[in-house]
Short mmCIF file of C-alpha atoms in Angstrom, two decimals:
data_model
loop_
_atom_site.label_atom_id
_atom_site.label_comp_id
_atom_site.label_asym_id
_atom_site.label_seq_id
_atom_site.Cartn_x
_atom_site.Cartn_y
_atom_site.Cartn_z
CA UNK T 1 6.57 -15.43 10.78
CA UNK T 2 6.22 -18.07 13.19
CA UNK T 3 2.79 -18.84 13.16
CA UNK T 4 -0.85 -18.18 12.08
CA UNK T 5 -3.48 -17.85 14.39
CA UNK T 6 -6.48 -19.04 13.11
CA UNK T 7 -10.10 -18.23 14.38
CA UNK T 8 -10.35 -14.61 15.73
CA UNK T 9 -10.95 -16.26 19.47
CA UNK T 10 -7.37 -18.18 19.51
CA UNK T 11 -6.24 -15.21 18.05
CA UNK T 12 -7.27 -12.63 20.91
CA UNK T 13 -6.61 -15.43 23.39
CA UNK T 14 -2.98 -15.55 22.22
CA UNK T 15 -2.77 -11.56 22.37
CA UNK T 16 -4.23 -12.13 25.87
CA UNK T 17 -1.16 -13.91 26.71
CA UNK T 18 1.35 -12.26 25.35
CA UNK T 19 -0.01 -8.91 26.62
CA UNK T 20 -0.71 -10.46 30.96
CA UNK T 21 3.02 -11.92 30.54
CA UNK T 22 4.84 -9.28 29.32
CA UNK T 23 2.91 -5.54 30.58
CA UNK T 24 4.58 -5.29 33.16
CA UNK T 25 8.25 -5.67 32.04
CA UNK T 26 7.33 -3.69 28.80
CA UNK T 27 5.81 -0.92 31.31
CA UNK T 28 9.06 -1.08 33.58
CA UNK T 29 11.09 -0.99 30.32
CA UNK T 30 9.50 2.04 29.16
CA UNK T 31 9.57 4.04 32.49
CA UNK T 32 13.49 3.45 32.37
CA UNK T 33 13.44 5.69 29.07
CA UNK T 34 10.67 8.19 29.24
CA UNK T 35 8.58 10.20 31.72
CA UNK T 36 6.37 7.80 34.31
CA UNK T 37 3.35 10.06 32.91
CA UNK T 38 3.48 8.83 29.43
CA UNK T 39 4.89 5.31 29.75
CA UNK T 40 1.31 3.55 29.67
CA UNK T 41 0.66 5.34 26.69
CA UNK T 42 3.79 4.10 24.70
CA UNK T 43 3.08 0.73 26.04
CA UNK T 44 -0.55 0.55 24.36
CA UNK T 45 1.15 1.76 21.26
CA UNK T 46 3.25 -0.90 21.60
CA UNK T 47 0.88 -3.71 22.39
CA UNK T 48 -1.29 -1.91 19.53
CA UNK T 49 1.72 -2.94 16.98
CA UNK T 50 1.72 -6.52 18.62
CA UNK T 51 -1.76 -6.85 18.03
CA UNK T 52 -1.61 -5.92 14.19
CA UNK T 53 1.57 -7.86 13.94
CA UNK T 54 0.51 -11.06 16.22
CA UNK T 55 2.13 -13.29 13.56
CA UNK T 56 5.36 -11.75 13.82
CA UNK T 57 5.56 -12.12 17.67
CA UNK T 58 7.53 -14.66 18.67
CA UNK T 59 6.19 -17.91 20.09
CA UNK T 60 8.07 -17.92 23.59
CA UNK T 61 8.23 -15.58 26.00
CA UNK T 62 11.24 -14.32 26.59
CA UNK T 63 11.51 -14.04 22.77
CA UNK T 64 7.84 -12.20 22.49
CA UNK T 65 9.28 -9.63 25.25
CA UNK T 66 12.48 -8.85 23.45
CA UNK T 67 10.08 -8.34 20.42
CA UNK T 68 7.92 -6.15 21.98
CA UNK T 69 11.15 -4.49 23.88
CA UNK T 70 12.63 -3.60 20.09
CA UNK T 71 9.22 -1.93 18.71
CA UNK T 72 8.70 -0.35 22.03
CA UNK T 73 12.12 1.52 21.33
CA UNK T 74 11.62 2.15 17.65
CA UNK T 75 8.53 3.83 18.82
CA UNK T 76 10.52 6.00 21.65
CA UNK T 77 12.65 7.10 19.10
CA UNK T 78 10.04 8.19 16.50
CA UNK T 79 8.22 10.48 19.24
CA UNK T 80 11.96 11.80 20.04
CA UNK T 81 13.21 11.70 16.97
CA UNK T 82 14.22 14.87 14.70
CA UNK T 83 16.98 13.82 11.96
CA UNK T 84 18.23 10.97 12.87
CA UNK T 85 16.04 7.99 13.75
CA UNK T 86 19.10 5.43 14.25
CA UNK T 87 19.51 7.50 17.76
CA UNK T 88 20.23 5.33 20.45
CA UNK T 89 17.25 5.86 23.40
CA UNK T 90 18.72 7.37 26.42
CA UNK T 91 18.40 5.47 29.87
CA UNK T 92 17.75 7.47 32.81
CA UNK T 93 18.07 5.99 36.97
CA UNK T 94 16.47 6.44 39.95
CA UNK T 95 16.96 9.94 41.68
CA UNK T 96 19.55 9.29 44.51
CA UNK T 97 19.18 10.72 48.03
CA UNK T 98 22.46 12.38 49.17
CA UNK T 99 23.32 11.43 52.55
CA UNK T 100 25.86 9.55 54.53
CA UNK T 101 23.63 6.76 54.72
CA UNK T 102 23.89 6.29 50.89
CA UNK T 103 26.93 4.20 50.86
CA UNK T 104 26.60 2.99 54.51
CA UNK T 105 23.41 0.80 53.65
CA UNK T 106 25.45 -0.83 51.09
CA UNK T 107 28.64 -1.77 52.50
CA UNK T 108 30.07 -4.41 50.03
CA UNK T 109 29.43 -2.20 46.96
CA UNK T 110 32.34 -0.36 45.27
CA UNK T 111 31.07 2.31 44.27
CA UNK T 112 28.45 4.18 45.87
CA UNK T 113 25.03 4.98 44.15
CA UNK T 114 25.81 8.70 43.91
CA UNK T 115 28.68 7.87 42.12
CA UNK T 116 27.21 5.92 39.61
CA UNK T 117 24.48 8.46 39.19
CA UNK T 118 27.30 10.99 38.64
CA UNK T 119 28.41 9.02 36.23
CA UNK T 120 25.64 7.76 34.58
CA UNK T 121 24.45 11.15 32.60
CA UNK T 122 27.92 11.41 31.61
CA UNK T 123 27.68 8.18 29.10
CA UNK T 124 26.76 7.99 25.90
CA UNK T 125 23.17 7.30 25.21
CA UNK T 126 24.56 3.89 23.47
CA UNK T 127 26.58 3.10 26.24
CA UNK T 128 23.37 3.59 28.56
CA UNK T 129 21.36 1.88 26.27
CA UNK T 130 23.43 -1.35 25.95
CA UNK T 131 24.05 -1.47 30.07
CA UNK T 132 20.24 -0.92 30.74
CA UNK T 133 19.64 -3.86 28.05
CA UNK T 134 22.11 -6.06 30.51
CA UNK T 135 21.45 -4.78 34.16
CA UNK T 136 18.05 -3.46 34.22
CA UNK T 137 15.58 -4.81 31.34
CA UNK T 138 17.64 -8.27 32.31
CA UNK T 139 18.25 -9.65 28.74
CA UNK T 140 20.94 -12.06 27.36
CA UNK T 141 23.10 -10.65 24.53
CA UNK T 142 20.55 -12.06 21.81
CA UNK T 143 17.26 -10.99 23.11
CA UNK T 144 19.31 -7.11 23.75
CA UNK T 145 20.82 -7.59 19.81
CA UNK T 146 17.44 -8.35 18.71
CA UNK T 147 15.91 -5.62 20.57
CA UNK T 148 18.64 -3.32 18.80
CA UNK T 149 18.95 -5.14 15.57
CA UNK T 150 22.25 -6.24 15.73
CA UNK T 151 24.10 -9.26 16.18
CA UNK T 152 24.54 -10.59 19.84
CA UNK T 153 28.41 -10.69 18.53
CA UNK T 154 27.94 -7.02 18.20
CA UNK T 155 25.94 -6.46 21.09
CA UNK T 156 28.37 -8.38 23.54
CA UNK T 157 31.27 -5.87 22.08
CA UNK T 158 29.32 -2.53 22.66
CA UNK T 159 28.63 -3.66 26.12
CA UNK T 160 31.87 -4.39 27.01
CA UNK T 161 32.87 -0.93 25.96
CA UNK T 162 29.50 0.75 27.55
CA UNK T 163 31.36 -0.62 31.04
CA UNK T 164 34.71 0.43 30.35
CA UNK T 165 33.67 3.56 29.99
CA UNK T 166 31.29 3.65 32.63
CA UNK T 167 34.43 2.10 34.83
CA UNK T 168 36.35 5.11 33.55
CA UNK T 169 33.88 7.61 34.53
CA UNK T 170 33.61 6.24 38.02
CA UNK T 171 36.90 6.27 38.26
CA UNK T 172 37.97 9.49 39.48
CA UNK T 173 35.66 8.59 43.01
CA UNK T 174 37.46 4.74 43.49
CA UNK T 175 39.81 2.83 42.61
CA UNK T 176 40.02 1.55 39.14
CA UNK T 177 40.48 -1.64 38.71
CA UNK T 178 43.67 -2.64 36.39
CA UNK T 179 43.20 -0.90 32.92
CA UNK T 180 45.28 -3.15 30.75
CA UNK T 181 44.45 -6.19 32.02
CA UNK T 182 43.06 -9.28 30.14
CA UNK T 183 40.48 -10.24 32.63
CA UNK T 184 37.17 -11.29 30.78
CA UNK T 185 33.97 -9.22 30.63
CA UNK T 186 30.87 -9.99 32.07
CA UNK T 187 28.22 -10.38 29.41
CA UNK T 188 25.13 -12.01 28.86
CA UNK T 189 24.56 -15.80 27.80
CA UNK P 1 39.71 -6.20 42.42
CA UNK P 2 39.30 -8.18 39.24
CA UNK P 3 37.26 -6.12 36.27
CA UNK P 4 34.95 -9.11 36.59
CA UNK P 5 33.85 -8.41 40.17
CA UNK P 6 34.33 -5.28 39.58
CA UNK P 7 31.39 -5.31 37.29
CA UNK P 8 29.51 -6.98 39.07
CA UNK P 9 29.56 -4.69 42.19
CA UNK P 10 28.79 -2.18 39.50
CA UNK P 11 26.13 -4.38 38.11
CA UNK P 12 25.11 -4.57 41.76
CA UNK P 13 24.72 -0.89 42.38
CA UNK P 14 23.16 0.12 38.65
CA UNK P 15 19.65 -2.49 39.69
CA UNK P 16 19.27 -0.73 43.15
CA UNK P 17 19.21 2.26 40.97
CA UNK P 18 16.34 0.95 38.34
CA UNK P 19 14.24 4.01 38.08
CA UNK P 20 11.29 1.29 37.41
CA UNK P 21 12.01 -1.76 39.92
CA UNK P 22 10.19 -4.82 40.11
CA UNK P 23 6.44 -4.03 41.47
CA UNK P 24 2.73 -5.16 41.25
CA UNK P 25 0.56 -3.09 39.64
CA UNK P 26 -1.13 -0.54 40.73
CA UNK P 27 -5.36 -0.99 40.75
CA UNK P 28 -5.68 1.82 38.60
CA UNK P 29 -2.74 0.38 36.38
CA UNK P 30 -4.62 -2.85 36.19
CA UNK P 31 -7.89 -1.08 35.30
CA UNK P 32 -5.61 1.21 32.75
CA UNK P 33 -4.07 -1.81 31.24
CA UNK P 34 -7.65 -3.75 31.02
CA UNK P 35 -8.96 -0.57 29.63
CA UNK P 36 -6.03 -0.52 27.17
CA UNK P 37 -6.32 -4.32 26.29
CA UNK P 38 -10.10 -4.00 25.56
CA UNK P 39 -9.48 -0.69 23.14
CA UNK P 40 -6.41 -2.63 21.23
CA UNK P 41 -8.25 -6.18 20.56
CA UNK P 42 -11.81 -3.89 19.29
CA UNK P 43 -9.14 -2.89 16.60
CA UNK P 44 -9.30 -5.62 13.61
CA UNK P 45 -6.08 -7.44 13.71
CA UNK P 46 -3.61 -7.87 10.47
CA UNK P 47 -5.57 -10.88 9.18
CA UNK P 48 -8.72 -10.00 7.21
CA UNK P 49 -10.54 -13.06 7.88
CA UNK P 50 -9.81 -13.39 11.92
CA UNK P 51 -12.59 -10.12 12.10
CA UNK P 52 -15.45 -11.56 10.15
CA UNK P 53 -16.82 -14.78 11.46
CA UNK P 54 -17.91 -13.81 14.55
CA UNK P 55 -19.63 -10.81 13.21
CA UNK P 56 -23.37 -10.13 12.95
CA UNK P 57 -24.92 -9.55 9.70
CA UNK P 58 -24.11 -6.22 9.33
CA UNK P 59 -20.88 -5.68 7.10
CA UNK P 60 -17.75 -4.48 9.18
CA UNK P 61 -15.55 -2.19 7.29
CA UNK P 62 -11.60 -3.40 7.43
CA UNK P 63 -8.61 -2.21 5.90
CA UNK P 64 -7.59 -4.28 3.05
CA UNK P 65 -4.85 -2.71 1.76
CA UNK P 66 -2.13 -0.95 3.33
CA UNK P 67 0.10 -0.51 -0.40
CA UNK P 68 3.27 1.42 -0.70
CA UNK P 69 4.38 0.66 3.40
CA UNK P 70 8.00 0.56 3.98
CA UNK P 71 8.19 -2.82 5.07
CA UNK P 72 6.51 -3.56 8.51
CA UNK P 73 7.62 0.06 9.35
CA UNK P 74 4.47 1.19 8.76
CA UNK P 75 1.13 -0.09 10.19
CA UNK P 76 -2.36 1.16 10.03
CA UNK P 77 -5.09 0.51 12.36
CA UNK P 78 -8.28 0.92 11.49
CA UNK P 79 -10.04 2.41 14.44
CA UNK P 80 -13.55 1.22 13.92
CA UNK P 81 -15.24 0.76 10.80
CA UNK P 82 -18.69 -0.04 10.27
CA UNK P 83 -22.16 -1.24 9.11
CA UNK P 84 -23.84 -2.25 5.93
CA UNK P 85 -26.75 -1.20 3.53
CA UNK P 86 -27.07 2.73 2.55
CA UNK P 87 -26.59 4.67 -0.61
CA UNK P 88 -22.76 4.92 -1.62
CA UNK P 89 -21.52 8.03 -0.47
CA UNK P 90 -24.60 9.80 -2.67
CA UNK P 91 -23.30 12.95 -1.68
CA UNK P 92 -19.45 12.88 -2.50
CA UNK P 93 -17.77 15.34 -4.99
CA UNK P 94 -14.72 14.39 -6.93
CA UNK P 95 -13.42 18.09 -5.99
CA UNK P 96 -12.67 18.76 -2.26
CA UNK P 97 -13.40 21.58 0.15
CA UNK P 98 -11.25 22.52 1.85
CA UNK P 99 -11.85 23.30 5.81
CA UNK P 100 -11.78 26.54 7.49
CA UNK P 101 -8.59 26.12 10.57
CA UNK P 102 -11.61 25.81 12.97
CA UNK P 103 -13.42 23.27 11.57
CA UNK P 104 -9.95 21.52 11.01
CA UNK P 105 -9.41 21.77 14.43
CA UNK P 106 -12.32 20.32 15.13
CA UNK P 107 -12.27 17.41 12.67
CA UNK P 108 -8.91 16.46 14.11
CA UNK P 109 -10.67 16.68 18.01
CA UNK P 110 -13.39 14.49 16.53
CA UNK P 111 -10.83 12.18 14.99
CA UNK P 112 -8.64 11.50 17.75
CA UNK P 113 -11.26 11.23 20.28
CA UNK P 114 -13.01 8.52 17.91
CA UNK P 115 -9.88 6.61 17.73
CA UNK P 116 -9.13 6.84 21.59
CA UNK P 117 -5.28 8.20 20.78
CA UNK P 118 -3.89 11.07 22.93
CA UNK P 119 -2.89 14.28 21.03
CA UNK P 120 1.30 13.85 20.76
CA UNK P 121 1.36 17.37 18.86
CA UNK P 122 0.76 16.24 15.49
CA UNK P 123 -0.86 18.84 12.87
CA UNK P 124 -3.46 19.31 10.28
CA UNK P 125 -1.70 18.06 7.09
CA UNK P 126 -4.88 17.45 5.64
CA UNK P 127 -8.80 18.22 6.09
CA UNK P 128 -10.95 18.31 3.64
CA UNK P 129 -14.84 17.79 2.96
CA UNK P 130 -16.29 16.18 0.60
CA UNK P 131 -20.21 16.03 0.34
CA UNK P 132 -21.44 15.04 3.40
CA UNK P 133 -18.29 13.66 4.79
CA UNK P 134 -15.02 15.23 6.52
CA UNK P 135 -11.41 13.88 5.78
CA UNK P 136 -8.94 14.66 8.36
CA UNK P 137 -5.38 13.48 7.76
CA UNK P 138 -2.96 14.23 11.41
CA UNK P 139 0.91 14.14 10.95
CA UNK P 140 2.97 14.10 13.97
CA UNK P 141 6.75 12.85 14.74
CA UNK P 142 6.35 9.15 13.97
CA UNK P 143 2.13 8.92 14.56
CA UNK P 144 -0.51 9.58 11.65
CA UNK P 145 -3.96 9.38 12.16
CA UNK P 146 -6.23 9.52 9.16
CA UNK P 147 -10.55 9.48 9.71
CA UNK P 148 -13.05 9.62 7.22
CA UNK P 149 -16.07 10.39 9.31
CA UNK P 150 -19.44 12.04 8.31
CA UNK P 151 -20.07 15.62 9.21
CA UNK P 152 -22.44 15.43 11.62
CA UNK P 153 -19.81 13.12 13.76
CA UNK P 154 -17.48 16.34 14.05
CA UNK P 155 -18.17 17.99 17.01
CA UNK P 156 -20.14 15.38 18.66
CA UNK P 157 -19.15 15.48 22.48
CA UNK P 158 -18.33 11.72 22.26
CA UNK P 159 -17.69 10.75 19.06
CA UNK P 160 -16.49 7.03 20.27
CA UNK P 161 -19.92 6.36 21.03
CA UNK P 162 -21.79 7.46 17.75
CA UNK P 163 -18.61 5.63 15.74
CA UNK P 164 -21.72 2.96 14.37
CA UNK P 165 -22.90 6.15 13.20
CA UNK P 166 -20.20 5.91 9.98
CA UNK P 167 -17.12 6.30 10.68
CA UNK P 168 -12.95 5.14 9.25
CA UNK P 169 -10.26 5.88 11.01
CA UNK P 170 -6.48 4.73 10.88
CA UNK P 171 -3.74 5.18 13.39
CA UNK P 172 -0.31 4.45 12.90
CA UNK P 173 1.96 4.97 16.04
CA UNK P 174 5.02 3.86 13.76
CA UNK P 175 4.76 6.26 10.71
CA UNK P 176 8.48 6.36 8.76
CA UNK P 177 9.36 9.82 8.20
CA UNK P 178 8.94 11.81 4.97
CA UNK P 179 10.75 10.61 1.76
CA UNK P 180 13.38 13.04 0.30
CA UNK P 181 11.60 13.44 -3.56
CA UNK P 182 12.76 15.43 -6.32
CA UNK P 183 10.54 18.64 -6.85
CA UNK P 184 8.49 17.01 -9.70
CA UNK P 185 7.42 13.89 -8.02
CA UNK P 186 4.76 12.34 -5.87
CA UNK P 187 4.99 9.73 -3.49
CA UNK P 188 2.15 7.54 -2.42
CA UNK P 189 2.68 6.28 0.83
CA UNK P 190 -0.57 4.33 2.18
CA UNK P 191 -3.46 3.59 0.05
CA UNK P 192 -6.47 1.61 1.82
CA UNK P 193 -9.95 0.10 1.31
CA UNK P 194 -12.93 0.34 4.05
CA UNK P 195 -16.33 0.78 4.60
CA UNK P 196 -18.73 2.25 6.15
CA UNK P 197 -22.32 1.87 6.38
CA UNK P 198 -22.36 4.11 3.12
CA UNK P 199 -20.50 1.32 1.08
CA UNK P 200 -16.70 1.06 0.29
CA UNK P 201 -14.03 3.33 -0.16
CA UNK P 202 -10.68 3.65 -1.51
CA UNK P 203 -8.04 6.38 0.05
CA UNK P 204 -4.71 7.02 -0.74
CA UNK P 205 -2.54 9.86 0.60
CA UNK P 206 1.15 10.99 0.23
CA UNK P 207 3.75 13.02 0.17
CA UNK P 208 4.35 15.86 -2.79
CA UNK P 209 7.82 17.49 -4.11
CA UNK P 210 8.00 21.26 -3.76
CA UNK P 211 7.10 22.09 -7.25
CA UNK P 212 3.66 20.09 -7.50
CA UNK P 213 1.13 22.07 -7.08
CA UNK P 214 -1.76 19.75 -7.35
CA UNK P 215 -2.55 16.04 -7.84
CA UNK P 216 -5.28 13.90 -9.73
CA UNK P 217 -6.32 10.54 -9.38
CA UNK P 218 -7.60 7.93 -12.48
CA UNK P 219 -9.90 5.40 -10.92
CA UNK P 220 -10.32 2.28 -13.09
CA UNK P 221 -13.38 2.47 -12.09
CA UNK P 222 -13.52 5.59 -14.75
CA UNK P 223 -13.91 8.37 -11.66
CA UNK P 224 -11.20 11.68 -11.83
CA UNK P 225 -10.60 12.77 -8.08
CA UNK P 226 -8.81 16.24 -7.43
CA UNK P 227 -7.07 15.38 -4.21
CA UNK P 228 -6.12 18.00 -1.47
CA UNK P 229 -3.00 19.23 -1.86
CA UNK P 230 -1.16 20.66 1.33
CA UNK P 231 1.82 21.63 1.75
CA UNK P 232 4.19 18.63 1.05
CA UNK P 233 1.03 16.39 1.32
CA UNK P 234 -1.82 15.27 -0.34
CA UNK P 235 -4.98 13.08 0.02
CA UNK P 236 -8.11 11.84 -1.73
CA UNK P 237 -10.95 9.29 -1.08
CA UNK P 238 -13.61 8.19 -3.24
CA UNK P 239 -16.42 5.54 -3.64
CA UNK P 240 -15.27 1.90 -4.47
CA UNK P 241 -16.68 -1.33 -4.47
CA UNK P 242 -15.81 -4.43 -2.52
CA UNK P 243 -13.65 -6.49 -4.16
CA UNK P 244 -14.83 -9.56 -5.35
CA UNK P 245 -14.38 -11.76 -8.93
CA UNK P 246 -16.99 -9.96 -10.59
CA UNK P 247 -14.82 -6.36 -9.28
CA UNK P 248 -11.18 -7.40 -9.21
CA UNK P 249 -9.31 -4.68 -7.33
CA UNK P 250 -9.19 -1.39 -8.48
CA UNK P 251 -6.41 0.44 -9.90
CA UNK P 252 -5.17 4.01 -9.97
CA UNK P 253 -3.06 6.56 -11.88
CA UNK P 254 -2.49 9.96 -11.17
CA UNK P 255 -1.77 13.50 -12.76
CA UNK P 256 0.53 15.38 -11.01
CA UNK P 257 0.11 19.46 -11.99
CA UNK P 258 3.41 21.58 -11.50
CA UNK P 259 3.79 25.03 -10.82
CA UNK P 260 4.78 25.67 -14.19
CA UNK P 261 1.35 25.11 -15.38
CA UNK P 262 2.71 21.69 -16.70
CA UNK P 263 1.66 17.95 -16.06
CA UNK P 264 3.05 14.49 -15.68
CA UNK P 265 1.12 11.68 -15.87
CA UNK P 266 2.29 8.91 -13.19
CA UNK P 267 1.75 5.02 -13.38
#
């Protein structure tokens, strides 16, 4: 617990804060893992549990998002959830228009957008999850560890396999880069 | 290339493929999210004592006890609670009866609409009347909703404005799933204390194993409550008293009846 809030107006001012700064990141978060129709309603679930829970929210921001991030997942995988809660939450991407333009707008990149979307479904939902973390919700390795409730150690590990694999899959459309080699990954502080 | 550009071309590629990229709001988001924001902060928060200074005279209802949780897993909100003065629940019966599927139906409507949560498929584990008041319990996949709301609240066409009319309600978007209990057992997994403008209240619901075929509760308070008993659930409420020095909190036991016409006594 970090700290207590004491009169009921510090306290709502506080939620206030926490819920201008980080809506909008929590909502894009969301959208990357459900349908666009329901994310606002998993995000006032979410902001629900940081409102009962405003003590347990961390004091800085990037720490109160990664917070918010990790019960905004638990809560994606109870409404998805059948057996096994532990599930990792699947990631999905933008829809990609086929066309020559596709790669031509994007000269310097590798691999082309509809090759990474081909690829993409074919991960793991952990390996999505763990890229997604990285690329598109933008954390460092703790903030994504917390959000998952491991160690960054462990975090920085799954992540380096999440884009060997993802390497692999793209690799039958370009050239892979060389396999064996002991060149360092590309991680989050 | 080297992996590490490599990546990062990859890297690259993956955020011009970010299904939700970086964007203002919408108006209608920002109306939605002030709409949302008011809703959430009407809710007491986790600290008894933030919602009651700035309240008038009237007593608010809050949830004192949330016993038996699974670590922060669990969280119950009460939805809106309410008023003092009136005679305590006058009307309640220590045995329940049960709702006809319609009015169930209806008592869940009620309940959800009071609380301002959207139905996410959860079902009628519970609903029971007792006197002049209507229990609803909902279980879904993860979300439980629980109201204790008088009768003549079900079926109103807006039941979140007549809420100061006596109402309870709890939400819990982060509900662990069921426990896995031997046939015999019980398993109380949220127990609470409100009010509403009727007085205070104690309720206390859980799961059941497969052989229990119905569940009493011991008040210390000297009262016997047969609680509903649904499928692998069960649920009671009755009368209580604020807690205080003079009325320390109150304490509970229950008899659990099995389908071999024997009992065990629990706590």
């Amino acid at each position: 617990m970090d700290s207590t809030t004491s009169s009921p107006r510090e306290r709502e001012q506080r939620f206030r804060d926490i819920y201008d700064a980080a809506y909008v990141d929590l909502l894009r978060f969301v959208r990357r893992r459900v349908h666009p129709s329901h994310a606002e309603d998993v995000v006032g679930d979410v902001m629900l549990v940081a409102w009962r829970r405003l003590d347990d929210v961390p004091a800085d921001l990037s720490g109160a998002r990664a917070w918010l991030f990790g019960v905004a997942r638990k809560t994606l995988q109870n409404t998805r959830r059948r057996e096994d809660r532990h599930d990792a939450v699947a990631v999905r991407l933008a829809e990609v228009r086929q066309g020559p333009a596709d790669s031509g707008h994007q000269p310097d990149l590798v691999a082309s957008r509809a090759d990474i979307a081909a690829a993409w479904p074919l991960l793991s939902a952990t390996d999505q999850e763990a890229i997604a973390l990285a690329v598109l919700d933008g954390l460092t390795a703790p903030e994504a560890a917390a959000v998952l409730g491991i160690s960054a150690t462990a975090f920085r590990l799954r992540l380096s396999r999440a884009r060997r694999t993802l390497r692999r899959r793209i690799g039958s459309t370009v050239d892979d880069p060389q396999p064996g080699r002991a060149a360092p990954e590309r991680s989050p502080r | 290339m080297r992996r590490h550009d490599y990546d990062t071309a990859i890297t690259a590629t993956l955020r011009h493929l970010d299904p939700a990229p970086r964007t203002d709001l919408t108006e209608a988001e920002i109306e939605r999210a002030d709409v949302a924001f008011a809703r959430i902060v009407a809710t007491p928060g986790d600290e008894p004592a933030a919602v009651e200074p700035d309240l008038p005279r009237r007593r608010r209802g809050r949830l004192l006890v949330a016993a038996g949780l699974a670590g922060a897993a669990g969280i119950a909100v009460p939805g809106v609670l309410l008023l003092g003065g009136g005679t305590a629940y006058a009307s309640w019966t220590p045995t329940p009866e049960p709702l006809s599927d319609v009015a169930a139906a209806e008592a869940a409507t009620t309940c959800r609409a009071a609380l301002a949560v959207r139905d996410r498929g959860e079902r009628v584990a519970v609903a029971e009347r007792r006197g002049e008041w209507t229990y609803v319990l909902l279980a879904g996949r993860g979300t439980e909703a629980i109201c204790l709301m008088p009768d003549d609240l079900v079926g109103q066409e807006d039941p979140a404005n007549h809420r100061e009319e006596g109402f309870f309600g709890s939400y819990d978007p982060d509900k662990a799933g069921p426990p896995t209990l031997a046939p015999d057992r019980i398993d109380e997994t949220t127990s609470a204390e409100g009010s509403t403008d009727e007085g205070w209240f104690t309720w206390s619901e859980g799961y059941v194993g497969s052989d229990v075929t119905g569940v009493t509760v011991h008040t210390s308070s000297g009262l016997h409550i047969e609680a509903s008993v649904t499928g692998n659930r069960f649920a009671a409420w009755w009368p209580s008293q604020e807690q205080s020095s003079d009325h320390p909190a109150e304490t509970w036991s229950y008899t659990v009846h099995l389908a071999d016409g024997s009992t065990r006594r629990t706590r």
